[in-house]
Coordinates of N, CA and C in Angstrom, one line a residue:
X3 N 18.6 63.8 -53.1 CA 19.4 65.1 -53.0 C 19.0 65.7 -51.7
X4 N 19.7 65.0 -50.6 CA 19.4 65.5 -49.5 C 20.9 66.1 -48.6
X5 N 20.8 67.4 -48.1 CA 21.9 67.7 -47.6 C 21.8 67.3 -46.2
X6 N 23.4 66.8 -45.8 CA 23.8 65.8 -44.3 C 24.6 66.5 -44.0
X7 N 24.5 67.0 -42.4 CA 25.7 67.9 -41.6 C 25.3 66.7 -40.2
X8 N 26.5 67.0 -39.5 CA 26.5 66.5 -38.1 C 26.4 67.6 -36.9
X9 N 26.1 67.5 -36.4 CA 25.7 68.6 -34.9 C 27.1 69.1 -34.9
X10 N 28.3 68.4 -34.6 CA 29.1 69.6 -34.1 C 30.2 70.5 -35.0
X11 N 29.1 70.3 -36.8 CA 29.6 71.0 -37.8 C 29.6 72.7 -37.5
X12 N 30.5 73.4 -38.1 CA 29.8 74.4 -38.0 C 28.6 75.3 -38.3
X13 N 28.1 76.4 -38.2 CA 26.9 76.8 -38.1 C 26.0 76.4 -39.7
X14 N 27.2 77.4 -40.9 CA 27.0 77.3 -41.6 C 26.4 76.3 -42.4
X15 N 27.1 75.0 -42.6 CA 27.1 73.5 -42.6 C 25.4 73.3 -42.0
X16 N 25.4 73.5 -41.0 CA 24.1 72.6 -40.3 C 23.1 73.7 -40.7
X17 N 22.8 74.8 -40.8 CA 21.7 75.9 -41.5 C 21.9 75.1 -43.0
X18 N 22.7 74.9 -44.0 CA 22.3 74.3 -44.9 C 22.0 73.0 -45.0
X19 N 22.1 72.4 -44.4 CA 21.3 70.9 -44.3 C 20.2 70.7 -43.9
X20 N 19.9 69.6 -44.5 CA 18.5 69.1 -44.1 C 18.4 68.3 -42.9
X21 N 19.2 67.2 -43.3 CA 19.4 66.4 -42.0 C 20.9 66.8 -41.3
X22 N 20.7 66.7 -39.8 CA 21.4 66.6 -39.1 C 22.0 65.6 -38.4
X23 N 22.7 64.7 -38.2 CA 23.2 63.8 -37.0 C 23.7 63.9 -35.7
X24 N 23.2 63.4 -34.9 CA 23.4 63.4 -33.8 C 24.1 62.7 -32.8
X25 N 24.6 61.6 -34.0 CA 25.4 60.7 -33.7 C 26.6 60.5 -34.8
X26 N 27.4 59.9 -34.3 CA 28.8 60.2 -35.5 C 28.7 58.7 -36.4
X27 N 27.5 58.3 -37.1 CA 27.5 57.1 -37.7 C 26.3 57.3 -38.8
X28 N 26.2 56.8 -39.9 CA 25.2 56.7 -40.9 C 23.9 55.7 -40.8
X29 N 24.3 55.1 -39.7 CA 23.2 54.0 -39.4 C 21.8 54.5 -39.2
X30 N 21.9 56.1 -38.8 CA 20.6 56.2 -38.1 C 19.9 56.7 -39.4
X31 N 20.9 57.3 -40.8 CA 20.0 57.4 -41.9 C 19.4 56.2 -42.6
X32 N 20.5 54.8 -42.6 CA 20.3 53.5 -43.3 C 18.6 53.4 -42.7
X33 N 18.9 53.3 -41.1 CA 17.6 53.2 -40.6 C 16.1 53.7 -40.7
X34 N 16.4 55.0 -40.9 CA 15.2 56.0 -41.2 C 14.9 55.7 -42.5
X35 N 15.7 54.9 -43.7 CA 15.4 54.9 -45.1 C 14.8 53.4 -44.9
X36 N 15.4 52.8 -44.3 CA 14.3 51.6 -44.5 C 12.7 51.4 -43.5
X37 N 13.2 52.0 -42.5 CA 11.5 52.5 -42.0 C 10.8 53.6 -43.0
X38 N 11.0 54.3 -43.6 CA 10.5 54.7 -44.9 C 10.2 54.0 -46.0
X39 N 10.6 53.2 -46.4 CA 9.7 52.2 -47.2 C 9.1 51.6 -46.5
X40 N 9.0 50.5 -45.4 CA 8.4 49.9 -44.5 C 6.8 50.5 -44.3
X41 N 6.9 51.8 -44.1 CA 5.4 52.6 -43.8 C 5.3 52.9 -45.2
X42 N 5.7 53.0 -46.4 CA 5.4 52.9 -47.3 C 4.5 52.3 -48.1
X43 N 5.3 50.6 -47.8 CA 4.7 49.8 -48.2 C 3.4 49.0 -47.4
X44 N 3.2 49.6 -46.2 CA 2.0 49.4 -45.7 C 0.9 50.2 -46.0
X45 N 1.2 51.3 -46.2 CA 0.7 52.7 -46.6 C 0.0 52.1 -48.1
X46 N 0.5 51.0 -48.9 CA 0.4 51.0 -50.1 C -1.0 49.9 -49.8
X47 N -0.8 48.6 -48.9 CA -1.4 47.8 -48.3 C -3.1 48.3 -48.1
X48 N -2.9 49.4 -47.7 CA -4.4 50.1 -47.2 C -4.9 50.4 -48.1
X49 N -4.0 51.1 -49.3 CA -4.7 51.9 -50.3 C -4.8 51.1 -51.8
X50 N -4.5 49.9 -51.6 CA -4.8 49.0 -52.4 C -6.4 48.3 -52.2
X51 N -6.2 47.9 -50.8 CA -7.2 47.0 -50.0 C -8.5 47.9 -50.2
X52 N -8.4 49.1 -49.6 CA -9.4 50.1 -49.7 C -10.1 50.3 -50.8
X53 N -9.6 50.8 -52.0 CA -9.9 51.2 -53.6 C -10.5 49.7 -54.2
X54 N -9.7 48.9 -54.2 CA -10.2 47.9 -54.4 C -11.4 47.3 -54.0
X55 N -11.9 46.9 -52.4 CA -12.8 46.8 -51.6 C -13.9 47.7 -52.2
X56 N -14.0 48.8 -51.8 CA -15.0 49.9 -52.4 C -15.5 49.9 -53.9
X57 N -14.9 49.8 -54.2 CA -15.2 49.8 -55.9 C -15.9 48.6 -56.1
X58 N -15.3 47.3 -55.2 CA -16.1 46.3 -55.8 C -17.7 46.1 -55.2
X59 N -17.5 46.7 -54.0 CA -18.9 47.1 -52.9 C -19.7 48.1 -54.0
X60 N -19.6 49.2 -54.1 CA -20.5 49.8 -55.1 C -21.2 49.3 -56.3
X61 N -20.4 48.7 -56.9 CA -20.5 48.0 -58.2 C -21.4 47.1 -58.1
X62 N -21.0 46.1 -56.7 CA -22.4 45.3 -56.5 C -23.7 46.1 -56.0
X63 N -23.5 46.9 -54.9 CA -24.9 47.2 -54.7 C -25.7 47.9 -55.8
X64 N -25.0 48.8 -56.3 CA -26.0 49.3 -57.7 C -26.5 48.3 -58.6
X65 N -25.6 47.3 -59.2 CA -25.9 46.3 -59.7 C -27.0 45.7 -59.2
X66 N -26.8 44.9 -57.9 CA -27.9 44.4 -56.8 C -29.7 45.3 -57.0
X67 N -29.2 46.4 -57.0 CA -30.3 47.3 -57.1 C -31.7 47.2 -57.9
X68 N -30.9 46.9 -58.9 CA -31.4 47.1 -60.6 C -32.4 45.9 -60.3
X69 N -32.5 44.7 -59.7 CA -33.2 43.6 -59.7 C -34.0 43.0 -58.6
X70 N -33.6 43.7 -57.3 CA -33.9 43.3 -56.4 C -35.1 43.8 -55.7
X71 N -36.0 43.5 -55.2 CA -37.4 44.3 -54.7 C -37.0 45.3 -53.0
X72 N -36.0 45.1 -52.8 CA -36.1 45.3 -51.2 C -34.3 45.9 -51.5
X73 N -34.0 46.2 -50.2 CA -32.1 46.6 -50.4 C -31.4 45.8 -50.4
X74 N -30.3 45.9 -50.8 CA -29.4 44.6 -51.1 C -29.1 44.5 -49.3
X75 N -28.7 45.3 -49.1 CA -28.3 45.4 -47.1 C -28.8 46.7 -46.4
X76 N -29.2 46.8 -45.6 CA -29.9 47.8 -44.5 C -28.8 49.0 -44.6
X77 N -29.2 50.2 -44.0 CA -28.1 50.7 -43.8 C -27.1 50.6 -42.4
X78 N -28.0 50.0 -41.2 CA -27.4 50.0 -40.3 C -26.3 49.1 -40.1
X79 N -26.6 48.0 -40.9 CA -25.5 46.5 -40.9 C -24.6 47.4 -42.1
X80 N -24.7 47.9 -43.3 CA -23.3 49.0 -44.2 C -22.5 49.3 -43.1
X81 N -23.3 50.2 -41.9 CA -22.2 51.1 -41.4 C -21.4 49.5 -40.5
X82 N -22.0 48.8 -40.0 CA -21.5 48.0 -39.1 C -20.4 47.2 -40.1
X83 N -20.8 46.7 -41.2 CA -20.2 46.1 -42.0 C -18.7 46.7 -42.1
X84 N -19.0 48.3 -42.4 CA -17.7 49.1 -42.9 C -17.1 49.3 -41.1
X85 N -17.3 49.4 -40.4 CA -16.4 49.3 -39.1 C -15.6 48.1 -38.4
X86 N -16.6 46.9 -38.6 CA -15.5 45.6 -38.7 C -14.6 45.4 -39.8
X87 N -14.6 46.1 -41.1 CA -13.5 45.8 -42.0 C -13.0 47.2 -41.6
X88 N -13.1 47.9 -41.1 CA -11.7 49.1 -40.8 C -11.1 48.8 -38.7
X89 N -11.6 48.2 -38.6 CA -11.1 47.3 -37.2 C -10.2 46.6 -37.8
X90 N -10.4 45.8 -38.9 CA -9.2 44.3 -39.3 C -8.3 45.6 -40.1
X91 N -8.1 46.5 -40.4 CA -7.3 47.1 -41.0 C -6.9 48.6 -40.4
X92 N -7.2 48.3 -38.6 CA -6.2 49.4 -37.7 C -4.7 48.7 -37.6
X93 N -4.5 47.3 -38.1 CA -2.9 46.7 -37.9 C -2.1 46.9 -38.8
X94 N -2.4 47.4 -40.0 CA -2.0 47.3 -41.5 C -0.5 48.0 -40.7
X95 N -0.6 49.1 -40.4 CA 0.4 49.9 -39.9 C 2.1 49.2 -39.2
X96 N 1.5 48.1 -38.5 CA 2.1 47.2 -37.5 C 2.4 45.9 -38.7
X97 N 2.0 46.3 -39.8 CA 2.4 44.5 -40.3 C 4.0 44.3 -40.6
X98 N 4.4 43.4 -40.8 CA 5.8 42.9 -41.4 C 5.4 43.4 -43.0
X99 N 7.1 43.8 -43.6 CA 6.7 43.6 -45.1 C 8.0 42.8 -45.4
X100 N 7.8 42.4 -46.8 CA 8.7 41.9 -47.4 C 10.1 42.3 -47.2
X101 N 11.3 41.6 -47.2 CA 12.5 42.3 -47.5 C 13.2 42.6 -48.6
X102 N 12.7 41.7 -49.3 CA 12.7 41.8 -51.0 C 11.9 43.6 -51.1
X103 N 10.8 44.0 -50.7 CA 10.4 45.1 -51.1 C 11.4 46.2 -50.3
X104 N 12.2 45.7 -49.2 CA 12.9 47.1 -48.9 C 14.3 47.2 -49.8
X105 N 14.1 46.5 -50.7 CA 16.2 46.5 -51.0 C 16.2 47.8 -52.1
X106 N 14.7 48.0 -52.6 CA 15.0 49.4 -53.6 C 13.8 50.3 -53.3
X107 N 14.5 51.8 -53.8 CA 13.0 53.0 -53.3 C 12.1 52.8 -54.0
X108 N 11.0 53.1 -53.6 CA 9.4 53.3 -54.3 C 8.8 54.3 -54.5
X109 N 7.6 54.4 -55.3 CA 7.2 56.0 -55.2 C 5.8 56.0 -55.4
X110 N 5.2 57.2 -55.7 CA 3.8 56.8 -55.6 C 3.0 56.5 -56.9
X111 N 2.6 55.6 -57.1 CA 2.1 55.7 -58.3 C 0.7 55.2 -58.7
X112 N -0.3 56.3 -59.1 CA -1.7 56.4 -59.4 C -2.1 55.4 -60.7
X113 N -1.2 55.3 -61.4 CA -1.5 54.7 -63.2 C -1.9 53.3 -62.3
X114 N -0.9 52.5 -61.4 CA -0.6 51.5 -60.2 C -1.9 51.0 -59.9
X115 N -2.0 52.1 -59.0 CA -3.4 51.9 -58.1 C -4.8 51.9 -58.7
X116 N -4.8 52.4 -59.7 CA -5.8 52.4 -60.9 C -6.5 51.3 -61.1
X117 N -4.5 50.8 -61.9 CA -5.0 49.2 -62.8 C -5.3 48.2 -61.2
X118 N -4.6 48.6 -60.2 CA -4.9 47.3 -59.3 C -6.6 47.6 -59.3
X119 N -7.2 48.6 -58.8 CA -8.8 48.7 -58.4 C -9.4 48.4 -59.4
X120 N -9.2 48.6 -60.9 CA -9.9 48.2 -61.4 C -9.9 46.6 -62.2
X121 N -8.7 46.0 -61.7 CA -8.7 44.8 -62.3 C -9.2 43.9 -61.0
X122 N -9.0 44.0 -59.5 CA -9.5 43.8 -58.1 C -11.4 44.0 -57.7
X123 N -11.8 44.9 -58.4 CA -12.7 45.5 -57.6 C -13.9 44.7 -58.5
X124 N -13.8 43.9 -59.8 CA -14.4 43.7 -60.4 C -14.5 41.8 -59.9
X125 N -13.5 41.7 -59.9 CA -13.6 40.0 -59.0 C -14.2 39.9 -57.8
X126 N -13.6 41.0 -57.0 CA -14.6 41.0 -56.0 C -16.5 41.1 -55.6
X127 N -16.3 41.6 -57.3 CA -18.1 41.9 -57.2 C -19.1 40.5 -58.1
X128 N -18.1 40.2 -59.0 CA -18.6 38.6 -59.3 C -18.1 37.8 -58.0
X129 N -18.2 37.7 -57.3 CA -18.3 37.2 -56.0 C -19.6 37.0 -55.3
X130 N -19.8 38.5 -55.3 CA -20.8 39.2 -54.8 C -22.2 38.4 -55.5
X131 N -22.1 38.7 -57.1 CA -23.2 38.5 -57.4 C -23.6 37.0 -57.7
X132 N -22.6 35.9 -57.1 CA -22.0 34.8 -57.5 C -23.1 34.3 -55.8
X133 N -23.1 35.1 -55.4 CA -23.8 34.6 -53.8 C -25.1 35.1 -54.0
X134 N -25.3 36.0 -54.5 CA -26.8 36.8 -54.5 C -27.4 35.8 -55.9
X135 N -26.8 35.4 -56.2 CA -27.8 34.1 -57.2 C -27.8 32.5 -56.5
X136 N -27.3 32.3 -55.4 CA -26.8 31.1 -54.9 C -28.1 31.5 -53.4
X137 N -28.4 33.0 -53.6 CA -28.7 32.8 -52.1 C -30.7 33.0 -52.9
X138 N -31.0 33.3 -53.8 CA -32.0 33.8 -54.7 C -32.7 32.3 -54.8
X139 N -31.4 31.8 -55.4 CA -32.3 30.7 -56.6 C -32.1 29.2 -56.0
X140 N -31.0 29.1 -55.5 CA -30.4 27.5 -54.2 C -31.1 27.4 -53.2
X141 N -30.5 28.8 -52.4 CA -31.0 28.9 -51.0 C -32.7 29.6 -50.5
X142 N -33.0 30.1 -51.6 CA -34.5 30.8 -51.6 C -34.6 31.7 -51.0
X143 N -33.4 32.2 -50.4 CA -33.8 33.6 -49.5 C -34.7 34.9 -49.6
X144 N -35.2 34.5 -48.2 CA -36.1 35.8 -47.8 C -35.4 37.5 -47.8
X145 N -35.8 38.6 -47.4 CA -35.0 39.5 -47.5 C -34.5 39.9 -46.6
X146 N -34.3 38.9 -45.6 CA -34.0 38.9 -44.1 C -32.2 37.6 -43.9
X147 N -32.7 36.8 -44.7 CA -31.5 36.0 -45.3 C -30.6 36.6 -45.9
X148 N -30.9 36.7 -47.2 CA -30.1 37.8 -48.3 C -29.4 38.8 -47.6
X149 N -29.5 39.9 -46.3 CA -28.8 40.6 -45.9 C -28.0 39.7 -45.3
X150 N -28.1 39.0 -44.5 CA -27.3 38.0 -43.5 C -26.2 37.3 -44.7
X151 N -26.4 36.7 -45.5 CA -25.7 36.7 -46.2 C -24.5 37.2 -47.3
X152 N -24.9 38.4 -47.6 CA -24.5 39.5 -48.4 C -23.6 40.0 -47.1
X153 N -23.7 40.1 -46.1 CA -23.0 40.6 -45.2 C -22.1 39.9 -44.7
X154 N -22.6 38.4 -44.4 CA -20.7 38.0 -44.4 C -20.0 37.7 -45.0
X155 N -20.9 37.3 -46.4 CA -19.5 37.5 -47.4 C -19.3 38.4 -48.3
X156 N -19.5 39.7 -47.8 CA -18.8 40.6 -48.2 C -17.7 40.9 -47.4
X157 N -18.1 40.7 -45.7 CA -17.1 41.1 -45.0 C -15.7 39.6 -44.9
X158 N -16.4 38.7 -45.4 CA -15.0 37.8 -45.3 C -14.2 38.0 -46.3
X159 N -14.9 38.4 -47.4 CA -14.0 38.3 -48.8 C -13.0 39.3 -49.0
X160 N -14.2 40.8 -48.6 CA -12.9 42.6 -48.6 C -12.0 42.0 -47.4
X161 N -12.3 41.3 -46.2 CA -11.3 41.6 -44.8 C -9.9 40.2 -45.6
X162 N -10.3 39.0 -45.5 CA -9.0 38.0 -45.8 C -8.2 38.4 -46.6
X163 N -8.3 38.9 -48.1 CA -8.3 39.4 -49.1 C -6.6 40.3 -48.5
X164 N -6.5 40.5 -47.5 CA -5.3 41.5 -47.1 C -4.4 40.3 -46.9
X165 N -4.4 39.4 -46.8 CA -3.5 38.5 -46.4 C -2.9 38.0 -48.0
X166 N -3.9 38.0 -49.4 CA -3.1 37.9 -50.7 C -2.7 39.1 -51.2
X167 N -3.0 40.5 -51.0 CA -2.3 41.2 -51.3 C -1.4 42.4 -50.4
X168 N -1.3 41.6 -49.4 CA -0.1 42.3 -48.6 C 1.4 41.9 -48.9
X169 N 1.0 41.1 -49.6 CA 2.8 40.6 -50.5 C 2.4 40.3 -52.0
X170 N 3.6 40.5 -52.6 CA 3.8 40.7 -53.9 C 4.3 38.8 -54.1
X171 N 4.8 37.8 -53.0 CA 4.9 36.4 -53.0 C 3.9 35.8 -52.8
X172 N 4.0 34.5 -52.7 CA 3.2 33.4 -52.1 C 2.5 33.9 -50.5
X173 N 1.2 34.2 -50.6 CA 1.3 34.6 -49.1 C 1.3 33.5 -48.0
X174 N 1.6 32.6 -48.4 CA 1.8 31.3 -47.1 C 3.1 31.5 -47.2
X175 N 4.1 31.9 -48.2 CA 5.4 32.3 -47.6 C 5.6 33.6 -47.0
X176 N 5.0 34.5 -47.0 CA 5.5 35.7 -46.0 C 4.2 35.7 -44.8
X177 N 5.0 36.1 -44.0 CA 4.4 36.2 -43.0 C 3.5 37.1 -41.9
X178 N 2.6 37.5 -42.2 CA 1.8 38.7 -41.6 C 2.1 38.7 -40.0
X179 N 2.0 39.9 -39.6 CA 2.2 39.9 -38.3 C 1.2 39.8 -37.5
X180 N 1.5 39.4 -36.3 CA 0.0 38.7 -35.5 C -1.0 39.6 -34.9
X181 N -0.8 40.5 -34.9 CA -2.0 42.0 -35.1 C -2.6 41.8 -36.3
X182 N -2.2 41.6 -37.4 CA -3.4 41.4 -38.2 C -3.5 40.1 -38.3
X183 N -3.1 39.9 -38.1 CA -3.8 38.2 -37.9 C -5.0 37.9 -36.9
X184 N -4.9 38.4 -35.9 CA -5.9 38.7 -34.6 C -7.0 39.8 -35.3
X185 N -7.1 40.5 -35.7 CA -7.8 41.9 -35.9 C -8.7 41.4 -37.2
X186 N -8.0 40.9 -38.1 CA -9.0 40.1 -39.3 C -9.4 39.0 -39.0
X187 N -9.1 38.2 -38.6 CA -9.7 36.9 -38.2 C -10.6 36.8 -37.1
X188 N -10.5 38.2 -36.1 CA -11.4 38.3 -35.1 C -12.8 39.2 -36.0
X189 N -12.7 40.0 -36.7 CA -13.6 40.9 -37.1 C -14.8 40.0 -38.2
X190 N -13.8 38.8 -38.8 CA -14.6 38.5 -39.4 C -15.3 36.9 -38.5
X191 N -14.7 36.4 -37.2 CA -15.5 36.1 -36.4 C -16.4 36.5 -36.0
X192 N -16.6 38.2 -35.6 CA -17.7 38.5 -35.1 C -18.9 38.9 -36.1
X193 N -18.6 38.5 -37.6 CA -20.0 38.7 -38.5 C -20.0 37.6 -38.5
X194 N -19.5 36.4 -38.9 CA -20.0 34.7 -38.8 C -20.9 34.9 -37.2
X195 N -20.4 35.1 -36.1 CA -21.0 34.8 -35.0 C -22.5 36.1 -34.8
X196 N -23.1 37.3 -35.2 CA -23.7 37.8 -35.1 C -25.3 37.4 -35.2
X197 N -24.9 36.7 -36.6 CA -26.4 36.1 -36.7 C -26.9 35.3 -35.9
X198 N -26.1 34.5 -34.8 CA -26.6 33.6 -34.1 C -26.7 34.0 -32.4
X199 N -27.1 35.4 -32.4 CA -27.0 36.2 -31.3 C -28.5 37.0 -31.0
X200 N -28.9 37.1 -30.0 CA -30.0 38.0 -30.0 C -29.6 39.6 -30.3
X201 N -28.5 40.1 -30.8 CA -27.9 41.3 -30.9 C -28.4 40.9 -32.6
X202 N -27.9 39.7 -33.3 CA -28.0 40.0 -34.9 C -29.7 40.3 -35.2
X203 N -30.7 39.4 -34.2 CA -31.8 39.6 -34.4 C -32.6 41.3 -34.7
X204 N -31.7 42.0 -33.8 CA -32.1 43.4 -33.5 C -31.4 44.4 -35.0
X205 N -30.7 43.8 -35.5 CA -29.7 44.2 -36.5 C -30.2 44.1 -38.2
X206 N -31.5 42.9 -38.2 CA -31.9 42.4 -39.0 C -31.1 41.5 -39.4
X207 N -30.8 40.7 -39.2 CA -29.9 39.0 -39.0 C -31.0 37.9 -39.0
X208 N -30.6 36.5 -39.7 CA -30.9 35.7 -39.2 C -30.2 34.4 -39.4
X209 N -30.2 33.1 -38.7 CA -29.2 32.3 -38.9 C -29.1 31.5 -40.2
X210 N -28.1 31.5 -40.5 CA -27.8 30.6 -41.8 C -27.5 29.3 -41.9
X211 N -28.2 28.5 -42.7 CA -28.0 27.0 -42.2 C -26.7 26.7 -42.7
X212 N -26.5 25.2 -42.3 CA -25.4 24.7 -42.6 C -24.4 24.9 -43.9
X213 N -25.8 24.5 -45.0 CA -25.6 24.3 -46.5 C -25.1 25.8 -46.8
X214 N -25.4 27.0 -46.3 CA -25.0 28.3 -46.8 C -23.8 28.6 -46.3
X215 N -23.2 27.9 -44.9 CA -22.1 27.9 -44.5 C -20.9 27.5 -45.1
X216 N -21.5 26.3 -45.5 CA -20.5 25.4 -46.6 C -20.1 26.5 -47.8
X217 N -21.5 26.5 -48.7 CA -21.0 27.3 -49.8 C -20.2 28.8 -49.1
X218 N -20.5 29.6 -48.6 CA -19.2 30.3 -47.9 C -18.3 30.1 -47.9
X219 N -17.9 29.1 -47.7 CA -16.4 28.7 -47.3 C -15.8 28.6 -48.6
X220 N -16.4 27.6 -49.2 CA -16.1 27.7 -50.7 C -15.4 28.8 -51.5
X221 N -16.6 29.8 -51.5 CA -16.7 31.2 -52.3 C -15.5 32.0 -51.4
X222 N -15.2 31.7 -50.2 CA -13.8 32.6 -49.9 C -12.5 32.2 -50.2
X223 N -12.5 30.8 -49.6 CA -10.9 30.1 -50.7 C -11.7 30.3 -52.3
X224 N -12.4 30.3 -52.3 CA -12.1 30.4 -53.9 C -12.2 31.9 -55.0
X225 N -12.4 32.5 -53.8 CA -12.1 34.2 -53.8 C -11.1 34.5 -54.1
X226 N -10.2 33.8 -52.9 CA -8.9 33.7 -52.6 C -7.9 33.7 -54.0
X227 N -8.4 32.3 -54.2 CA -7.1 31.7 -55.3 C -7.6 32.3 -56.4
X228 N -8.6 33.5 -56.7 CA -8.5 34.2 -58.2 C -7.8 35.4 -57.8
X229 N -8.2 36.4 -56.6 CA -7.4 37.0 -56.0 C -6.0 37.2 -56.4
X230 N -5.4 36.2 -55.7 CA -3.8 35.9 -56.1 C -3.2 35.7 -57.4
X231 N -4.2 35.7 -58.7 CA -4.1 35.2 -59.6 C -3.9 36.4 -60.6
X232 N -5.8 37.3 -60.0 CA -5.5 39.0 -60.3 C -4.5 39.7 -60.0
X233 N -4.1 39.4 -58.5 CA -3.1 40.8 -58.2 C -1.8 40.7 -59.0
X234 N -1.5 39.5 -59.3 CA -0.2 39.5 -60.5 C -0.2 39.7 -61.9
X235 N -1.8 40.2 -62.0 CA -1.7 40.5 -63.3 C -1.7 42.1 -63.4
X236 N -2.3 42.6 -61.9 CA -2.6 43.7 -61.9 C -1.0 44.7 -61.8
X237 N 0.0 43.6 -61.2 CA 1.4 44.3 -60.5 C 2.6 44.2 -61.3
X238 N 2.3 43.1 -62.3 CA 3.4 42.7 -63.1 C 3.0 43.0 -64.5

């Protein structure tokens, strides 16, 4: 219910409208309504990613807490942690979306965002705890390991994680745009590459052998493919 005058209406006419045109064609409303879902649906992207991410971050470290003699992660690598995952998610803005998502309006919806964070945030934290027993009882880690670990895969799991739920499809069929493609796959290069730096040393880092590498890899595709599995139970 939006009232539409054209500039060379009279006075009346354009004091009661909302929108005006400035041009003698409808295109530039079609346009403005589909760049409105577009930031929408990015908008949604963040606040999915976010709520989700966080929730499952707290959940583990309290959890973590309850059993551990030392902190699950320092606080200096947290804050570092939380600025390479909001670096991979300054592109969110710039991504492609679906066109399937622009063909109808959307709105905002909390009941939504709820069930996604709480059906999301709990996978992500058996994850968590899925490494902090692998890095305990496999790997034997010191409390110097255990953060080096806990830290990149938490940061690989919350950062990739945008690439299954930035579409409602198959995400090897849509296609993210190459800002986030660059921005998350660089951010979470730079926590794989830290530990093996005289910068991670100073950070409380240290390098992770092969065998922990491996299992990483693992525990992210296989993040992944429950991921994809949750967010359709969470959206449908």
């Amino acid at each position: 219910h939006v009232g539409i005058s054209v500039s060379s209406a009279v006075d009346v006419a354009k004091e009661a409208a909302d929108i005006i045109l400035l041009e003698p064609s409808l295109g530039s409303l079609h346009r403005g309504v589909i760049e409105g879902r577009r930031s929408f649906g990015n908008i949604m992207k963040y606040v999915m990613m976010g709520t989700s991410s966080n929730f499952g971050n707290v959940f583990s470290m309290a959890g973590a807490a309850l059993f551990l003699p030392f902190l699950p992660m320092l606080p200096t690598q947290i804050i570092l942690n939380n600025f390479l995952y909001d670096v991979a998610q300054l592109t969110i803005p710039a991504d492609h979306v679906d066109e399937g998502y622009l063909h109808r309006p959307k709105h905002w919806d909390v009941r939504f965002i709820r069930n996604f964070m709480l059906m999301m945030g709990p996978v992500s934290s058996a994850f968590d705890f899925l490494t902090f027993g692998a890095l305990l009882w496999i790997f034997d880690a010191n409390e110097t390991l255990f953060h080096t670990g806990w830290f990149v895969e938490s940061l690989a799991t919350q950062t990739l994680v945008i690439f299954v739920i930035r579409t409602t499809a198959n995400p090897f069929r849509s296609r993210p745009s190459p800002w986030l493609v660059l921005t998350t796959l660089g951010s979470v290069a730079v926590a794989l590459a830290l530990p093996f730096t005289p910068f991670g040393d100073r950070l409380g880092f240290e390098r992770p052998g092969a065998a922990f590498l491996a299992f990483l890899s693992g525990v992210v595709m296989l993040y992944l493919a429950l991921a994809q599995v949750a967010k359709h139970k969470a959206t449908f």
